[in-house]
Amino acid sequence: MSTPIELLDVAAAEDRLMRYLAVEGVTGHEAAIAAAIIDDLKSLGVPESAIRFDTANERIALPTETGNLIVTLPGTISGDRIAFSTHLDTVPLCAGAKPIRKGDRITTDGSTALGGDNRTGCAVLVTLVETLLKHHFPHPPLTLLFTVREESGLHGARELDPADLGGAVICFNFDGKLACDLIIGAVAQENWQAEIIGKAAHAGVAPEKGISATLVGAIALTEVQRGGWFGKINKPDGHGTSNVGIFGGKPGQPAGDATNVVTDYVKIVGEARSPEAKFAASITTAYRNAFTTAQQEVTDVDGGTAEVKFSNKPSYPSFKLPEDSPAVMRSKRAVESLGLTPKTHFSNGGLDANWLVNHDLPTVTFGAGQYEIHTVKEYVDLPEYVQGCRLAVALATLEN
């Protein structure tokens, strides 16, 4: 007798992925890909009453076309409800992507990224539904979650109302490279920004009358580096990373607009990450203190200083699932059922899982063939994508 994973329609799964990759849906503009998924689900026999959008987009500050797409399927056997998740959006570099199949790879013409992150996850979840319904495989109640705005801050998962998942007790998220790699933990992130308001003056005639916002920023970042708080950070009370991503001026402008004028405004934006949210906050505090020090060091002829407005806020919390937790144990068994060796990992990047776990939904993240994501060299490895599809079916049909 054939097993569920052996009856997976590989050709249909690959065709589905090619179609989804051709649907544009950069972060915040997920309506078109959501519509394509809904059409496919209905054609597979999922009733319209089982498909809906939540209202997460109404709670996201950034303009967002739709809420999270949620699909609920009744179980054919008794058991706790299981959730499967992925995200609908791609990074802006994927705009205009035209997928090209070359043997076992899908790529682009090199002018854009592809969007395998996360069209692979979308196709995996729909292929899971196709396989279960077509062959009437026994499975517990299932909820499918397709989130919005993952790529611009995990907003869809953050604003999710856990009650909308129908009481799911564990979740399996598809967003990565290898099916055998289990991400069971990830860092926390804090975002910060510093606005430095200096004083303009003629840089050739009377520079002493000005207060250089550029110099304040430069000194502050030098203080951070000298204190061991930039890049990879190892301190007695924790470890993590930090980065300065933007050193600019007012929106759409550089920091300063002429060499003969003392720069009066600079905006610097950065981030801090750590396995411990408390230590991520400590990194941010080191930046705050450095800007305070720099503020006092740069003065005009009368002793005046720049105004520094420093603000920070958590972006997402950290998490770490125990190796022997039900979600991890089921994940390992499913990977082994494919003849693969499961490997658990802790991620230095944020995932929807960060917020799903924070919503009391233990979540393990797997890969499905994504390579070189967020670059024009991005491609999908089709055999690995098919492994991701098979893994989803195994996760849904494993006996307890």
Coordinates of C-alpha atoms in Angstrom, one line a residue:
M1 CA 0.0 0.0 0.0
S2 CA 1.4 3.4 -1.0
T3 CA 2.2 5.9 1.8
P4 CA 0.9 9.5 1.7
I5 CA 4.3 10.9 0.7
E6 CA 4.6 8.4 -2.2
L7 CA 1.3 9.6 -3.7
L8 CA 2.3 13.3 -3.8
D9 CA 1.8 14.7 -7.3
V10 CA 5.2 16.1 -8.0
A11 CA 4.4 17.5 -11.4
A12 CA 1.4 19.4 -10.0
A13 CA 3.4 20.7 -7.1
E14 CA 6.1 22.0 -9.4
D15 CA 3.6 23.6 -11.7
R16 CA 1.9 25.2 -8.7
L17 CA 5.2 26.7 -7.6
M18 CA 5.9 28.1 -11.0
R19 CA 2.5 29.8 -11.1
Y20 CA 2.9 31.3 -7.7
L21 CA 6.4 32.6 -8.5
A22 CA 4.9 34.6 -11.4
V23 CA 2.4 36.3 -9.1
E24 CA 3.8 39.6 -7.8
G25 CA 3.2 40.2 -4.1
V26 CA 5.9 42.3 -2.4
T27 CA 5.4 43.0 1.2
G28 CA 2.2 44.9 1.9
H29 CA 0.7 43.9 -1.5
E30 CA -0.3 40.3 -0.9
A31 CA -3.9 40.4 -2.3
A32 CA -3.0 38.9 -5.7
I33 CA -1.1 35.9 -4.3
A34 CA -3.8 35.3 -1.7
A35 CA -6.4 35.3 -4.5
A36 CA -4.4 32.7 -6.4
I37 CA -4.1 30.5 -3.4
I38 CA -7.8 30.8 -2.6
D39 CA -8.7 29.8 -6.2
D40 CA -6.5 26.8 -6.0
L41 CA -7.9 25.7 -2.6
K42 CA -11.5 26.0 -3.9
S43 CA -10.6 24.0 -7.0
L44 CA -9.3 21.2 -4.7
G45 CA -12.6 21.1 -2.8
V46 CA -12.0 23.4 0.2
P47 CA -15.4 25.1 0.8
E48 CA -15.5 28.9 0.7
S49 CA -16.7 28.9 4.3
A50 CA -13.4 27.4 5.5
I51 CA -11.4 30.3 3.9
R52 CA -11.2 33.8 5.4
F53 CA -9.0 36.8 6.1
D54 CA -8.4 38.1 9.6
T55 CA -8.2 41.8 10.5
A56 CA -4.4 42.0 11.2
N57 CA -4.0 44.6 8.5
E58 CA -6.2 47.0 10.4
R59 CA -3.7 46.8 13.3
I60 CA -0.5 47.2 11.1
A61 CA 0.7 50.8 10.9
L62 CA 2.0 50.3 7.4
P63 CA -0.6 50.1 4.5
T64 CA -1.4 46.5 4.0
E65 CA -3.8 45.2 1.3
T66 CA -5.2 42.2 3.3
G67 CA -5.2 40.5 6.6
N68 CA -3.7 37.1 7.2
L69 CA -5.3 34.3 5.1
I70 CA -6.6 31.5 7.4
V71 CA -8.0 28.2 6.2
T72 CA -9.5 25.7 8.6
L73 CA -10.0 22.0 7.7
P74 CA -11.9 19.5 9.8
G75 CA -10.0 16.4 10.9
T76 CA -10.8 12.9 9.5
I77 CA -9.5 11.4 12.8
S78 CA -9.7 12.7 16.3
G79 CA -6.7 14.6 17.7
D80 CA -5.4 18.0 18.6
R81 CA -5.5 20.7 15.9
I82 CA -2.2 21.3 14.0
A83 CA -1.3 24.6 12.3
F84 CA 0.8 25.0 9.2
S85 CA 2.1 28.4 8.4
T86 CA 4.1 30.4 5.8
H87 CA 4.1 34.0 4.6
L88 CA 2.6 35.5 1.5
D89 CA 4.9 38.4 0.8
T90 CA 8.2 38.7 -0.9
V91 CA 11.0 41.4 -0.7
P92 CA 10.7 44.4 -3.0
L93 CA 13.6 43.1 -5.1
C94 CA 11.3 40.4 -6.4
A95 CA 9.0 42.9 -8.2
G96 CA 8.7 42.0 -11.8
A97 CA 10.2 38.5 -11.4
K98 CA 9.8 36.1 -14.3
P99 CA 10.5 32.5 -13.2
I100 CA 12.6 30.4 -15.5
R101 CA 13.0 26.6 -15.1
K102 CA 16.5 25.3 -15.8
G103 CA 16.6 21.5 -15.1
D104 CA 16.1 21.1 -11.3
R105 CA 16.2 24.8 -10.6
I106 CA 13.9 27.8 -10.9
T107 CA 15.7 31.1 -11.4
T108 CA 15.2 34.5 -13.0
D109 CA 16.9 36.4 -15.7
G110 CA 19.2 38.0 -13.1
S111 CA 17.5 41.4 -13.0
T112 CA 15.3 40.6 -9.9
A113 CA 15.1 38.3 -7.0
L114 CA 12.9 35.3 -7.5
G115 CA 10.5 35.2 -4.5
G116 CA 11.1 31.6 -3.5
D117 CA 11.1 33.2 -0.1
N118 CA 8.3 32.5 0.4
R119 CA 6.4 31.2 -2.6
T120 CA 7.8 27.8 -1.8
G121 CA 6.0 27.8 1.5
C122 CA 2.7 28.9 -0.1
A123 CA 3.0 26.1 -2.7
V124 CA 3.9 23.5 0.0
L125 CA 0.8 24.3 2.1
V126 CA -1.6 24.1 -0.9
T127 CA 0.1 20.9 -2.1
L128 CA -0.5 19.5 1.4
V129 CA -4.2 20.1 1.0
E130 CA -4.2 18.6 -2.5
T131 CA -2.6 15.4 -1.3
L132 CA -4.8 15.0 1.8
L133 CA -8.1 15.6 0.0
K134 CA -7.3 13.8 -3.2
H135 CA -6.3 10.5 -1.5
H136 CA -8.5 10.9 1.6
F137 CA -5.6 10.4 4.0
P138 CA -6.5 10.4 7.7
H139 CA -5.4 13.6 9.5
P140 CA -6.4 15.6 12.6
P141 CA -8.0 19.0 12.3
L142 CA -5.7 21.5 10.5
T143 CA -5.4 25.2 10.2
L144 CA -3.4 26.9 7.5
L145 CA -2.0 30.3 8.2
F146 CA -0.6 32.6 5.4
T147 CA 0.7 35.7 7.0
V148 CA 1.3 39.2 5.5
R149 CA 4.2 41.6 5.9
E150 CA 6.7 39.1 7.2
E151 CA 9.5 40.6 5.2
S152 CA 8.9 44.1 6.6
G153 CA 8.8 43.3 10.2
L154 CA 6.8 40.1 11.0
H155 CA 3.8 42.3 11.3
G156 CA 1.1 39.7 10.2
A157 CA 2.3 37.2 12.8
R158 CA 2.7 39.9 15.4
E159 CA -0.9 41.2 15.0
L160 CA -2.5 37.7 14.7
D161 CA -5.2 36.9 17.2
P162 CA -4.3 33.4 18.3
A163 CA -8.0 32.6 18.8
D164 CA -8.4 32.7 15.0
L165 CA -6.3 29.5 14.7
G166 CA -9.1 27.4 16.1
G167 CA -7.2 26.0 19.1
A168 CA -4.1 24.7 17.3
V169 CA -1.6 23.3 19.8
I170 CA 1.5 23.1 17.6
C171 CA 2.6 24.7 14.3
F172 CA 4.9 23.9 11.4
N173 CA 6.2 26.9 9.5
F174 CA 7.8 26.5 6.0
D175 CA 10.4 29.2 5.3
G176 CA 13.9 28.2 4.5
K177 CA 16.3 25.9 2.6
L178 CA 16.4 22.3 3.8
A179 CA 13.6 20.1 4.9
C180 CA 15.8 18.3 7.4
D181 CA 16.8 21.5 9.2
L182 CA 14.5 22.3 12.1
I183 CA 14.7 25.9 13.4
I184 CA 13.6 25.6 17.0
G185 CA 14.7 29.0 18.3
A186 CA 15.6 32.5 17.2
V187 CA 17.0 35.7 18.5
A188 CA 15.2 38.8 19.7
Q189 CA 15.6 42.1 17.9
E190 CA 15.4 45.7 19.0
N191 CA 15.3 48.6 16.6
W192 CA 16.7 52.0 17.4
Q193 CA 17.1 55.4 15.8
A194 CA 18.9 58.6 16.7
E195 CA 18.0 62.1 15.4
I196 CA 20.8 64.6 15.8
I197 CA 19.8 68.2 15.5
G198 CA 22.9 70.4 15.2
K199 CA 23.3 74.0 14.0
A200 CA 24.2 75.1 10.5
A201 CA 27.0 77.6 9.9
H202 CA 29.3 78.5 7.0
A203 CA 32.0 75.9 7.1
G204 CA 34.7 78.2 5.6
V205 CA 33.9 81.5 7.3
A206 CA 32.7 80.6 10.8
P207 CA 32.6 76.8 11.4
E208 CA 33.0 77.5 15.2
K209 CA 29.4 78.9 15.2
G210 CA 28.0 75.6 14.0
I211 CA 27.4 72.2 15.6
S212 CA 28.0 69.3 13.3
A213 CA 25.4 66.6 13.5
T214 CA 27.6 64.5 11.3
L215 CA 30.5 64.7 13.8
V216 CA 28.2 63.8 16.7
G217 CA 27.1 60.7 14.9
A218 CA 30.6 59.7 13.9
I219 CA 31.9 60.1 17.5
A220 CA 28.9 58.1 18.9
L221 CA 29.5 55.2 16.5
T222 CA 33.3 55.3 17.3
E223 CA 32.4 55.0 21.0
V224 CA 30.2 52.0 20.2
Q225 CA 33.0 50.3 18.3
R226 CA 35.6 51.0 21.0
G227 CA 33.3 49.6 23.6
G228 CA 32.8 46.3 21.8
W229 CA 29.1 46.9 21.0
F230 CA 29.3 46.9 17.2
G231 CA 29.0 43.8 15.0
K232 CA 29.5 40.5 16.8
I233 CA 29.2 41.1 20.6
N234 CA 30.5 39.0 23.4
K235 CA 30.2 40.3 26.9
P236 CA 30.2 38.6 30.3
D237 CA 26.4 38.9 30.6
G238 CA 25.4 38.0 27.1
H239 CA 26.1 37.9 23.4
G240 CA 24.5 39.2 20.2
T241 CA 25.0 41.4 17.2
S242 CA 24.4 45.0 16.2
N243 CA 24.4 47.1 13.1
V244 CA 24.0 50.6 11.8
G245 CA 21.9 50.4 8.6
I246 CA 21.1 54.0 7.8
F247 CA 23.2 57.2 8.2
G248 CA 21.2 59.8 6.4
G249 CA 19.3 63.1 6.6
K250 CA 15.6 64.0 6.3
P251 CA 13.4 61.6 4.3
G252 CA 14.9 61.1 0.8
Q253 CA 17.9 63.4 1.5
P254 CA 21.5 62.8 2.5
A255 CA 23.1 63.9 5.7
G256 CA 24.0 67.4 4.7
D257 CA 23.7 68.9 1.2
A258 CA 26.9 71.0 0.8
T259 CA 30.5 70.8 1.8
N260 CA 30.6 74.5 2.9
V261 CA 27.7 74.2 5.4
V262 CA 28.1 72.6 8.8
T263 CA 25.5 69.7 8.8
D264 CA 22.6 70.5 11.0
Y265 CA 20.6 67.2 10.8
V266 CA 21.4 63.5 10.8
K267 CA 19.3 60.5 11.3
I268 CA 20.9 57.1 12.1
V269 CA 19.0 53.9 12.3
G270 CA 20.2 50.5 13.5
E271 CA 19.3 47.2 15.2
A272 CA 20.4 44.9 18.0
R273 CA 19.9 41.2 18.2
S274 CA 20.5 38.6 20.9
P275 CA 19.1 35.2 22.1
E276 CA 18.0 37.1 25.2
A277 CA 15.7 40.1 24.8
K278 CA 17.3 41.6 27.9
F279 CA 20.7 41.6 26.4
A280 CA 19.4 43.1 23.1
A281 CA 18.1 45.9 25.2
S282 CA 21.6 46.2 26.8
I283 CA 23.1 46.6 23.4
T284 CA 20.6 49.4 22.6
T285 CA 21.5 51.1 25.9
A286 CA 25.1 51.1 24.9
Y287 CA 24.2 53.0 21.7
R288 CA 22.1 55.5 23.7
N289 CA 25.0 56.2 26.1
A290 CA 27.4 56.6 23.2
F291 CA 25.2 59.3 21.6
T292 CA 24.9 61.1 25.0
T293 CA 28.7 61.1 25.3
A294 CA 29.1 62.4 21.7
Q295 CA 26.5 65.1 22.3
Q296 CA 28.6 66.6 25.1
E297 CA 31.8 66.4 23.1
V298 CA 30.8 68.5 20.1
T299 CA 30.0 72.2 21.0
D300 CA 29.8 75.6 19.3
V301 CA 31.8 78.6 20.3
D302 CA 29.3 79.4 23.0
G303 CA 29.3 75.8 24.5
G304 CA 26.0 74.8 22.9
T305 CA 25.4 71.2 22.0
A306 CA 23.3 69.3 19.5
E307 CA 19.9 68.0 20.4
V308 CA 19.8 64.2 20.3
K309 CA 16.5 62.3 20.1
F310 CA 17.2 58.6 20.7
S311 CA 14.3 56.1 20.6
N312 CA 14.1 52.3 20.5
K313 CA 11.5 49.6 20.5
P314 CA 11.4 45.8 20.5
S315 CA 10.9 44.3 17.0
Y316 CA 10.3 40.7 18.0
P317 CA 10.9 38.4 21.0
S318 CA 13.3 35.5 21.2
F319 CA 12.3 31.9 21.7
K320 CA 13.8 28.4 22.2
L321 CA 11.7 25.2 22.1
P322 CA 13.0 22.3 24.2
E323 CA 14.4 19.4 22.1
D324 CA 11.9 17.1 23.8
S325 CA 8.8 19.3 23.3
P326 CA 5.9 17.7 21.3
A327 CA 6.4 20.0 18.3
V328 CA 10.1 19.2 18.0
M329 CA 9.6 15.5 18.6
R330 CA 6.9 15.2 15.9
S331 CA 9.1 17.2 13.6
K332 CA 12.0 14.8 14.1
R333 CA 9.8 11.8 13.5
A334 CA 8.5 13.3 10.3
V335 CA 11.9 14.1 8.9
E336 CA 13.1 10.6 9.8
S337 CA 10.1 9.1 7.9
L338 CA 11.6 10.7 4.7
G339 CA 14.9 8.8 5.3
L340 CA 16.6 12.1 6.4
T341 CA 18.5 13.0 9.6
P342 CA 16.9 15.9 11.5
K343 CA 19.2 18.7 12.6
T344 CA 18.0 21.4 15.1
H345 CA 19.2 25.0 14.7
F346 CA 19.0 28.3 16.5
S347 CA 18.5 31.2 14.0
N348 CA 20.1 34.6 14.1
G349 CA 17.3 36.0 12.0
G350 CA 13.7 36.7 12.9
L351 CA 10.8 34.4 11.8
D352 CA 7.1 34.4 12.0
A353 CA 7.8 31.7 14.6
N354 CA 9.1 34.3 17.0
W355 CA 5.6 35.8 17.3
L356 CA 3.7 32.5 17.0
V357 CA 5.6 31.1 20.0
N358 CA 5.0 34.3 21.8
H359 CA 1.3 33.7 21.1
D360 CA 1.7 30.3 22.9
L361 CA 1.8 28.3 19.7
P362 CA 5.1 26.2 19.7
T363 CA 6.4 26.4 16.1
V364 CA 9.1 24.6 14.3
T365 CA 10.4 26.1 11.0
F366 CA 11.5 24.0 8.0
G367 CA 13.0 24.7 4.6
A368 CA 11.6 23.9 1.1
G369 CA 14.4 24.7 -1.4
Q370 CA 15.1 28.4 -1.0
Y371 CA 18.6 29.5 -2.0
E372 CA 20.4 32.9 -2.2
I373 CA 17.3 34.6 -1.0
H374 CA 16.9 38.4 -1.2
T375 CA 19.5 38.6 -4.1
V376 CA 19.3 38.5 -7.9
K377 CA 21.0 35.2 -7.7
E378 CA 18.1 33.6 -5.9
Y379 CA 16.9 30.2 -7.0
V380 CA 14.7 27.3 -5.9
D381 CA 16.0 23.8 -5.8
L382 CA 13.1 21.7 -7.0
P383 CA 14.1 18.3 -5.4
E384 CA 14.4 20.1 -2.1
Y385 CA 11.1 21.9 -2.6
V386 CA 9.5 18.5 -3.2
Q387 CA 11.0 17.2 0.0
G388 CA 9.4 20.1 1.8
C389 CA 6.0 19.1 0.3
R390 CA 6.5 15.5 1.4
L391 CA 7.5 16.6 4.9
A392 CA 4.3 18.7 5.3
V393 CA 2.3 15.6 4.3
A394 CA 4.2 13.5 6.8
L395 CA 3.7 16.0 9.6
A396 CA 0.0 16.0 9.0
T397 CA -0.5 12.3 8.8
L398 CA 1.9 10.9 11.4
E399 CA 0.2 8.7 14.0
N400 CA 0.4 10.0 17.5

